[in-house]
Amino acid sequence: MTYVSSFYHAFSGAQKAETAANRICKVLAVNQENEHLMEDYEKLASDLLEWIRRTIPWLEDRVPEKTMHDMQQKLEDFRDYRRVHKPPKVQEKCQLEINFNTLQTKLRLSNRPAFMPSEGKMISDINNGWQHLEQAEKGYEEWLLNEIRRLERLDHLAEKFRQKASIHEAWTEGKEAMLKQKDYESATLADIKAQIRKHEAFESDLAAHQDRVEQIAAIAQELNELDYYDSPSVNARCQTICDQWDVLGSLTHRRREALELTEKQLEAIDQLYLEYAKRAAPFNNWMEGAMEDLQDMFIVHTIEEIEGLIAAHEQFKSTLPDADREREAILGIQNEAQKIADYNHIKLASGNPYTSVTPQTINSKWEKVQQLVPKRDGALKGEQDKQQSNERLRLQFANLANVVGPWIQAKMEEIGRIAIEMHGTLEDQMNHLKQYEQSVINYKPNIDKLEQQHQLIQEALIFDNKHTNYTMEHIRVGWEHLLTTIARTINEVENQILTRDAKGISQEQMHEFRASFNHFDRDHTGALGPEEFKACLISLGYDVENDRQGDAEFNRIMAIVDPNNTGMVTFQAFIDFMSRETTDTDTADQVIASFKVLAGDKNYITAAELRRELPPDQAEYCIARMAPYQGPDAVPGALDYMSFSTALYGESDL
């Protein structure tokens, strides 16, 4: 007894040690797995936060580029970030939250304390960082678009600045040297008086150009305010112009003082010359502006735009008679001055001392204006003819499209009604549908004609058409959809005929099936939703009420009529189901029983028996597809007709 007791205590202690060791191993395994998940979380969180930390400064870098090309490159880099770099990080963020939740669940299930990530790596920290990232992303995108708009505005202003500055610099060329002349020191009194008047005319011209200088300065200021990248050169050029303008003003003032100092007395001033100068300068400017407008390029896209240009041109031409009278009056002043000089034996200088605009200049520019007017007429007329032609193309396309589009839509609605509300036998319906299909196909020349008109529109580079809401793409899609719908409807009737003939369904039954289906097809889509199909089954006496047994039966039936889980029951599927329920059909068990008769009541059949009992092609079909029989009573060459039969009816894999 003592030995037995000693063995018992020894074995009992060993079992307790083994149990304790197993428990420790289990606990350690759980802890190791949890620690592994914690390490994965920490690493993934660190990587994600590091990516966010690196990305946010990039998104917050709002240093604008100098050129449009560089800004567009920034926009392209941002799009690459959106398409390529960010999506994997979205997945990482989602996976991080999943890992965190999984880890917490495992810790809770194993009675472990909840996992507390390192400081700054909580899910809330990641969400805050992500929110900051998306805010920076949104701000970066808005900044990019604003910068691009700003650069477009800057390019326009810079070009405008260069144009005005070039015009002003061309005008000021030689003016400073002219003002610095001291020709008055050796001039006669008559020359002095002439120089005084000439100087007054120049001052008038100088004042007239003040507005352009102010515009140049204003544009330069706006470019500075918009942070134009080439502002230093703009500012330098603007400063040069302003400095030169100040110099011109100062030189003009000093020359006037010098002329006045040398002026001893006033004699009769040739008012005619002065009047000529005062009237010739603005008239010359008007002619220069007219020539510039008459040679101005134009781009229009509509008949209204070209008609607006033509109206403006006609308005300009209406001013030409008054301008011609002004020209004759100015030339008359010059002629009157010459008459007075000839009468008094006065030797006039070769030109008008008050202006450089000579009668020859006025006549030359006026002749140029007269030549440009008919050229402008021809250009506007040509563009008007082109726009009228384009408008005719638009109207031709729109008139036909506004007929074809509604016709296709009406036919789509009509074929929908035909598919639902079919009458007569299925053969009658088939004939009617084929006739209907042929009538639709006969309409194809209208589509072809529309395609031809559309090609003409494309060749004419016409991009819009206010006369119709239909585009050629809409017409093509509608036409193809109509043909497809008709073909599908014909195919449905063909399948119904096959089902009727195969199942022995009478025409009256087909009509009943169609009537029941249409009754519960409330929205006339040609298919029943689950609730509509359930209501139909209840009306036919099926026990599919809203209880456990009814739901199970309804799910079984839905698996039959909707094997692909589309959520819709077509009329063909409805007919197949109803034919199964109302007709006697072959089953897998019946086919197995038939094979068993041919096999002589054996559980297998041989190739020789199949060739003896079945036609050659059907026998070879079965031999090629039957699996070898694996039962204990198998003989060489034995074939398994049972699995073959069940596979025929989809109850097992063939």
Short mmCIF file of C-alpha atoms in Angstrom, two decimals, residues 139-479:
data_model
loop_
_atom_site.label_atom_id
_atom_site.label_comp_id
_atom_site.label_asym_id
_atom_site.label_seq_id
_atom_site.Cartn_x
_atom_site.Cartn_y
_atom_site.Cartn_z
CA GLY A 139 -6.05 74.05 -49.70
CA TYR A 140 -3.23 73.02 -52.04
CA GLU A 141 -5.64 72.26 -54.86
CA GLU A 142 -7.46 75.57 -54.42
CA TRP A 143 -4.12 77.37 -54.34
CA LEU A 144 -2.96 75.63 -57.52
CA LEU A 145 -6.10 76.63 -59.42
CA ASN A 146 -5.94 80.20 -58.14
CA GLU A 147 -2.27 80.42 -59.10
CA ILE A 148 -2.99 79.18 -62.62
CA ARG A 149 -5.74 81.77 -63.00
CA ARG A 150 -3.37 84.40 -61.62
CA LEU A 151 -0.64 83.45 -64.09
CA GLU A 152 -3.13 83.60 -66.98
CA ARG A 153 -4.10 87.07 -65.86
CA LEU A 154 -0.41 87.98 -65.48
CA ASP A 155 0.48 86.79 -68.99
CA HIS A 156 -2.34 88.89 -70.41
CA LEU A 157 -1.28 91.97 -68.42
CA ALA A 158 2.39 91.48 -69.30
CA GLU A 159 1.61 91.33 -73.01
CA LYS A 160 -0.58 94.42 -72.68
CA PHE A 161 2.23 96.21 -70.83
CA ARG A 162 4.78 95.33 -73.51
CA GLN A 163 2.47 96.49 -76.30
CA LYS A 164 1.69 99.86 -74.71
CA ALA A 165 5.30 100.37 -73.66
CA SER A 166 6.50 99.68 -77.21
CA ILE A 167 4.01 102.16 -78.64
CA HIS A 168 5.04 104.79 -76.10
CA GLU A 169 8.76 104.21 -76.64
CA ALA A 170 8.27 104.51 -80.39
CA TRP A 171 6.47 107.82 -79.84
CA THR A 172 9.14 109.22 -77.48
CA GLU A 173 12.01 108.23 -79.78
CA GLY A 174 13.89 111.39 -80.70
CA LYS A 175 11.71 113.67 -78.54
CA GLU A 176 14.39 114.24 -75.91
CA ALA A 177 16.99 115.20 -78.53
CA MET A 178 14.49 117.54 -80.17
CA LEU A 179 13.75 119.30 -76.88
CA LYS A 180 17.46 119.75 -76.16
CA GLN A 181 18.09 121.70 -79.40
CA LYS A 182 19.17 125.30 -79.02
CA ASP A 183 18.13 126.37 -82.51
CA TYR A 184 16.34 129.35 -81.00
CA GLU A 185 19.68 131.02 -80.28
CA SER A 186 20.27 131.80 -83.97
CA ALA A 187 16.68 131.91 -85.15
CA THR A 188 14.84 134.95 -86.39
CA LEU A 189 11.87 136.42 -84.60
CA ALA A 190 9.51 134.77 -87.05
CA ASP A 191 11.24 131.49 -86.41
CA ILE A 192 10.97 132.05 -82.66
CA LYS A 193 7.26 132.66 -82.92
CA ALA A 194 6.91 129.58 -85.07
CA GLN A 195 8.93 127.59 -82.57
CA ILE A 196 6.73 128.80 -79.73
CA ARG A 197 3.62 127.62 -81.54
CA LYS A 198 5.24 124.37 -82.47
CA HIS A 199 6.21 123.89 -78.89
CA GLU A 200 2.62 124.49 -77.78
CA ALA A 201 1.46 121.82 -80.22
CA PHE A 202 4.03 119.44 -78.79
CA GLU A 203 2.81 120.18 -75.27
CA SER A 204 -0.71 119.30 -76.39
CA ASP A 205 0.58 116.08 -77.84
CA LEU A 206 2.55 115.42 -74.66
CA ALA A 207 -0.55 115.92 -72.54
CA ALA A 208 -2.49 113.58 -74.83
CA HIS A 209 0.09 110.84 -74.14
CA GLN A 210 -0.14 111.30 -70.37
CA ASP A 211 -3.01 108.81 -70.24
CA ARG A 212 -0.89 106.10 -71.89
CA VAL A 213 1.92 106.62 -69.39
CA GLU A 214 -0.55 106.36 -66.52
CA GLN A 215 -1.93 103.16 -68.03
CA ILE A 216 1.57 101.69 -68.30
CA ALA A 217 2.28 102.56 -64.66
CA ALA A 218 -1.08 101.12 -63.57
CA ILE A 219 -0.44 97.86 -65.41
CA ALA A 220 3.04 97.61 -63.89
CA GLN A 221 1.56 98.23 -60.44
CA GLU A 222 -1.02 95.49 -61.00
CA LEU A 223 1.70 93.09 -62.13
CA ASN A 224 3.59 93.85 -58.92
CA GLU A 225 0.50 93.31 -56.81
CA LEU A 226 -0.09 89.98 -58.54
CA ASP A 227 3.55 88.98 -57.91
CA TYR A 228 4.57 88.67 -61.56
CA TYR A 229 7.79 86.67 -61.81
CA ASP A 230 9.44 89.13 -64.23
CA SER A 231 8.45 92.15 -62.18
CA PRO A 232 12.04 93.47 -61.97
CA SER A 233 12.29 93.86 -65.75
CA VAL A 234 8.75 95.29 -65.91
CA ASN A 235 9.54 97.72 -63.11
CA ALA A 236 12.82 98.69 -64.75
CA ARG A 237 11.14 99.36 -68.06
CA CYS A 238 8.29 101.22 -66.38
CA GLN A 239 10.76 103.26 -64.34
CA THR A 240 12.71 104.08 -67.50
CA ILE A 241 9.51 105.25 -69.19
CA CYS A 242 8.47 107.31 -66.15
CA ASP A 243 11.94 108.80 -65.77
CA GLN A 244 12.01 109.62 -69.45
CA TRP A 245 8.52 111.09 -69.13
CA ASP A 246 9.70 113.27 -66.28
CA VAL A 247 12.73 114.28 -68.34
CA LEU A 248 10.48 115.13 -71.28
CA GLY A 249 8.28 117.21 -68.99
CA SER A 250 11.27 119.00 -67.53
CA LEU A 251 12.86 119.57 -70.95
CA THR A 252 9.56 120.80 -72.35
CA HIS A 253 9.24 123.29 -69.50
CA ARG A 254 12.81 124.55 -69.89
CA ARG A 255 12.50 124.95 -73.67
CA ARG A 256 9.31 126.97 -73.28
CA GLU A 257 11.02 129.26 -70.79
CA ALA A 258 13.95 129.68 -73.20
CA LEU A 259 11.65 130.53 -76.10
CA GLU A 260 9.69 133.01 -73.98
CA LEU A 261 12.88 134.66 -72.79
CA THR A 262 14.00 135.20 -76.36
CA GLU A 263 10.65 136.38 -77.49
CA LYS A 264 10.85 140.18 -78.09
CA GLN A 265 7.48 140.81 -79.51
CA LEU A 266 4.51 139.06 -80.90
CA GLU A 267 3.54 139.35 -84.51
CA ALA A 268 0.70 137.99 -86.31
CA ILE A 269 0.59 134.28 -85.86
CA ASP A 270 -0.45 132.19 -88.71
CA GLN A 271 -3.69 131.01 -87.09
CA LEU A 272 -4.44 128.89 -90.07
CA TYR A 273 -1.29 126.80 -89.52
CA LEU A 274 -2.12 126.39 -85.87
CA GLU A 275 -5.71 125.50 -86.60
CA TYR A 276 -4.52 123.02 -89.17
CA ALA A 277 -2.20 121.41 -86.66
CA LYS A 278 -4.88 121.21 -83.98
CA ARG A 279 -7.36 119.60 -86.34
CA ALA A 280 -4.93 117.50 -88.31
CA ALA A 281 -3.42 115.71 -85.27
CA PRO A 282 -6.68 114.20 -83.94
CA PHE A 283 -7.84 113.47 -87.48
CA ASN A 284 -4.54 111.71 -88.14
CA ASN A 285 -4.96 109.73 -84.92
CA TRP A 286 -8.51 108.84 -85.96
CA MET A 287 -7.28 107.55 -89.33
CA GLU A 288 -4.56 105.50 -87.67
CA GLY A 289 -7.11 104.01 -85.30
CA ALA A 290 -9.47 103.34 -88.21
CA MET A 291 -6.74 101.54 -90.17
CA GLU A 292 -5.88 99.48 -87.11
CA ASP A 293 -9.55 98.51 -86.61
CA LEU A 294 -10.04 97.71 -90.29
CA GLN A 295 -7.04 95.35 -90.25
CA ASP A 296 -7.94 93.78 -86.91
CA MET A 297 -8.32 89.99 -87.02
CA PHE A 298 -11.56 88.45 -85.83
CA ILE A 299 -12.73 84.96 -84.83
CA VAL A 300 -16.45 84.23 -84.56
CA HIS A 301 -18.47 81.06 -84.03
CA THR A 302 -22.08 82.17 -84.48
CA ILE A 303 -24.12 84.19 -86.95
CA GLU A 304 -24.98 86.64 -84.17
CA GLU A 305 -21.31 87.44 -83.55
CA ILE A 306 -20.55 88.15 -87.22
CA GLU A 307 -23.73 90.21 -87.55
CA GLY A 308 -22.57 92.25 -84.57
CA LEU A 309 -19.24 92.90 -86.30
CA ILE A 310 -21.02 93.80 -89.52
CA ALA A 311 -23.31 96.21 -87.67
CA ALA A 312 -20.30 97.88 -86.03
CA HIS A 313 -18.59 98.13 -89.43
CA GLU A 314 -21.69 99.66 -91.00
CA GLN A 315 -21.82 102.15 -88.14
CA PHE A 316 -18.18 103.04 -88.89
CA LYS A 317 -18.90 103.47 -92.60
CA SER A 318 -21.76 105.83 -91.75
CA THR A 319 -19.17 108.18 -90.18
CA LEU A 320 -17.01 108.31 -93.32
CA PRO A 321 -18.91 111.18 -95.02
CA ASP A 322 -18.41 113.41 -91.96
CA ALA A 323 -14.76 112.35 -91.81
CA ASP A 324 -14.33 113.20 -95.50
CA ARG A 325 -15.79 116.66 -94.88
CA GLU A 326 -13.39 117.11 -91.97
CA ARG A 327 -10.48 116.07 -94.22
CA GLU A 328 -11.52 118.57 -96.89
CA ALA A 329 -11.87 121.29 -94.23
CA ILE A 330 -8.35 120.57 -92.89
CA LEU A 331 -6.88 120.60 -96.39
CA GLY A 332 -8.84 123.80 -97.07
CA ILE A 333 -7.06 125.45 -94.11
CA GLN A 334 -3.71 124.52 -95.61
CA ASN A 335 -4.77 125.84 -99.02
CA GLU A 336 -6.04 129.09 -97.48
CA ALA A 337 -2.70 129.63 -95.72
CA GLN A 338 -0.86 129.11 -98.99
CA LYS A 339 -3.15 131.60 -100.76
CA ILE A 340 -2.49 134.25 -98.11
CA ALA A 341 1.28 133.67 -98.35
CA ASP A 342 1.25 133.91 -102.12
CA TYR A 343 -0.84 137.08 -101.98
CA ASN A 344 1.56 138.74 -99.53
CA HIS A 345 4.70 137.36 -101.19
CA ILE A 346 5.63 135.39 -98.07
CA LYS A 347 8.11 132.54 -98.46
CA LEU A 348 6.76 129.69 -96.43
CA ALA A 349 8.84 126.94 -94.97
CA SER A 350 8.67 123.54 -96.60
CA GLY A 351 6.34 122.25 -93.92
CA ASN A 352 3.94 123.28 -91.23
CA PRO A 353 5.99 124.38 -88.21
CA TYR A 354 3.33 123.14 -85.77
CA THR A 355 2.83 119.57 -86.90
CA SER A 356 4.49 116.82 -88.86
CA VAL A 357 1.18 115.73 -90.34
CA THR A 358 1.29 116.95 -93.90
CA PRO A 359 -1.55 117.11 -96.40
CA GLN A 360 0.20 114.32 -98.28
CA THR A 361 0.15 112.21 -95.11
CA ILE A 362 -3.56 112.87 -94.59
CA ASN A 363 -4.39 112.04 -98.21
CA SER A 364 -2.23 108.91 -98.17
CA LYS A 365 -3.81 107.59 -94.99
CA TRP A 366 -7.28 108.51 -96.16
CA GLU A 367 -6.69 106.60 -99.39
CA LYS A 368 -5.48 103.65 -97.30
CA VAL A 369 -8.68 103.81 -95.25
CA GLN A 370 -10.74 103.89 -98.46
CA GLN A 371 -8.90 100.78 -99.70
CA LEU A 372 -9.28 98.90 -96.41
CA VAL A 373 -13.05 99.46 -96.13
CA PRO A 374 -14.02 97.20 -99.10
CA LYS A 375 -11.46 94.62 -97.99
CA ARG A 376 -13.11 94.61 -94.58
CA ASP A 377 -16.50 94.35 -96.29
CA GLY A 378 -15.30 91.30 -98.22
CA ALA A 379 -13.79 89.63 -95.14
CA LEU A 380 -16.95 90.18 -93.09
CA LYS A 381 -19.15 89.04 -95.97
CA GLY A 382 -17.07 85.89 -96.40
CA GLU A 383 -17.31 85.14 -92.70
CA GLN A 384 -21.03 85.87 -92.77
CA ASP A 385 -21.49 83.42 -95.66
CA LYS A 386 -19.49 80.85 -93.73
CA GLN A 387 -21.56 81.32 -90.56
CA GLN A 388 -24.78 81.22 -92.57
CA SER A 389 -23.61 77.98 -94.13
CA ASN A 390 -22.78 76.64 -90.67
CA GLU A 391 -26.20 77.73 -89.44
CA ARG A 392 -27.84 75.88 -92.33
CA LEU A 393 -25.86 72.77 -91.40
CA ARG A 394 -27.00 73.17 -87.78
CA LEU A 395 -30.63 73.55 -88.84
CA GLN A 396 -30.46 70.60 -91.24
CA PHE A 397 -29.01 68.38 -88.55
CA ALA A 398 -31.37 69.72 -85.87
CA ASN A 399 -34.50 69.34 -88.02
CA LEU A 400 -33.74 65.69 -88.73
CA ALA A 401 -32.39 64.96 -85.23
CA ASN A 402 -35.54 66.46 -83.67
CA VAL A 403 -37.54 63.96 -85.74
CA VAL A 404 -35.27 60.91 -85.37
CA GLY A 405 -34.69 61.35 -81.63
CA PRO A 406 -38.39 61.40 -80.61
CA TRP A 407 -39.07 58.63 -83.17
CA ILE A 408 -36.50 56.37 -81.48
CA GLN A 409 -37.87 57.26 -78.05
CA ALA A 410 -41.44 56.53 -79.20
CA LYS A 411 -40.35 53.19 -80.69
CA MET A 412 -38.60 52.30 -77.43
CA GLU A 413 -41.81 52.97 -75.50
CA GLU A 414 -43.82 51.08 -78.13
CA ILE A 415 -41.60 47.97 -78.04
CA GLY A 416 -41.85 48.08 -74.26
CA ARG A 417 -45.64 47.95 -74.51
CA ILE A 418 -45.50 45.22 -77.15
CA ALA A 419 -43.22 43.11 -74.95
CA ILE A 420 -45.69 43.37 -72.07
CA GLU A 421 -49.06 43.43 -73.81
CA MET A 422 -48.66 40.65 -76.41
CA HIS A 423 -51.81 39.15 -77.98
CA GLY A 424 -52.50 36.09 -80.13
CA THR A 425 -50.32 33.01 -80.40
CA LEU A 426 -46.58 33.12 -79.85
CA GLU A 427 -46.08 32.54 -83.60
CA ASP A 428 -48.32 35.53 -84.32
CA GLN A 429 -46.33 37.57 -81.84
CA MET A 430 -43.08 36.41 -83.49
CA ASN A 431 -44.32 37.42 -86.94
CA HIS A 432 -45.54 40.75 -85.61
CA LEU A 433 -42.20 41.43 -83.91
CA LYS A 434 -40.21 40.54 -87.04
CA GLN A 435 -42.41 42.82 -89.12
CA TYR A 436 -41.92 45.50 -86.49
CA GLU A 437 -38.15 44.89 -86.60
CA GLN A 438 -38.14 45.23 -90.38
CA SER A 439 -40.09 48.48 -90.18
CA VAL A 440 -37.46 49.81 -87.76
CA ILE A 441 -34.60 48.64 -90.01
CA ASN A 442 -36.30 50.40 -92.95
CA TYR A 443 -35.83 53.64 -90.96
CA LYS A 444 -32.02 53.21 -91.12
CA PRO A 445 -31.58 55.60 -94.13
CA ASN A 446 -32.65 58.45 -91.85
CA ILE A 447 -29.87 57.51 -89.42
CA ASP A 448 -27.38 57.32 -92.31
CA LYS A 449 -28.51 60.73 -93.55
CA LEU A 450 -28.06 62.14 -90.07
CA GLU A 451 -24.56 60.64 -89.96
CA GLN A 452 -23.72 62.38 -93.25
CA GLN A 453 -24.96 65.70 -91.92
CA HIS A 454 -23.02 65.15 -88.72
CA GLN A 455 -19.85 64.54 -90.76
CA LEU A 456 -20.41 67.84 -92.58
CA ILE A 457 -20.81 69.58 -89.22
CA GLN A 458 -17.57 68.07 -87.96
CA GLU A 459 -15.71 69.04 -91.14
CA ALA A 460 -17.00 72.61 -90.69
CA LEU A 461 -15.63 72.60 -87.11
CA ILE A 462 -19.04 73.34 -85.61
CA PHE A 463 -19.00 72.50 -81.93
CA ASP A 464 -22.48 73.47 -80.69
CA ASN A 465 -26.04 73.48 -81.94
CA LYS A 466 -28.65 75.48 -80.09
CA HIS A 467 -31.46 74.17 -82.29
CA THR A 468 -31.50 70.65 -80.81
CA ASN A 469 -30.69 68.81 -77.61
CA TYR A 470 -29.82 65.66 -79.55
CA THR A 471 -26.23 64.81 -80.45
CA MET A 472 -25.13 62.15 -82.91
CA GLU A 473 -23.87 60.11 -79.99
CA HIS A 474 -27.35 60.20 -78.40
CA ILE A 475 -28.91 59.09 -81.69
CA ARG A 476 -26.40 56.27 -82.17
CA VAL A 477 -26.86 54.95 -78.64
CA GLY A 478 -30.66 55.18 -78.89
CA TRP A 479 -30.70 53.42 -82.29
#
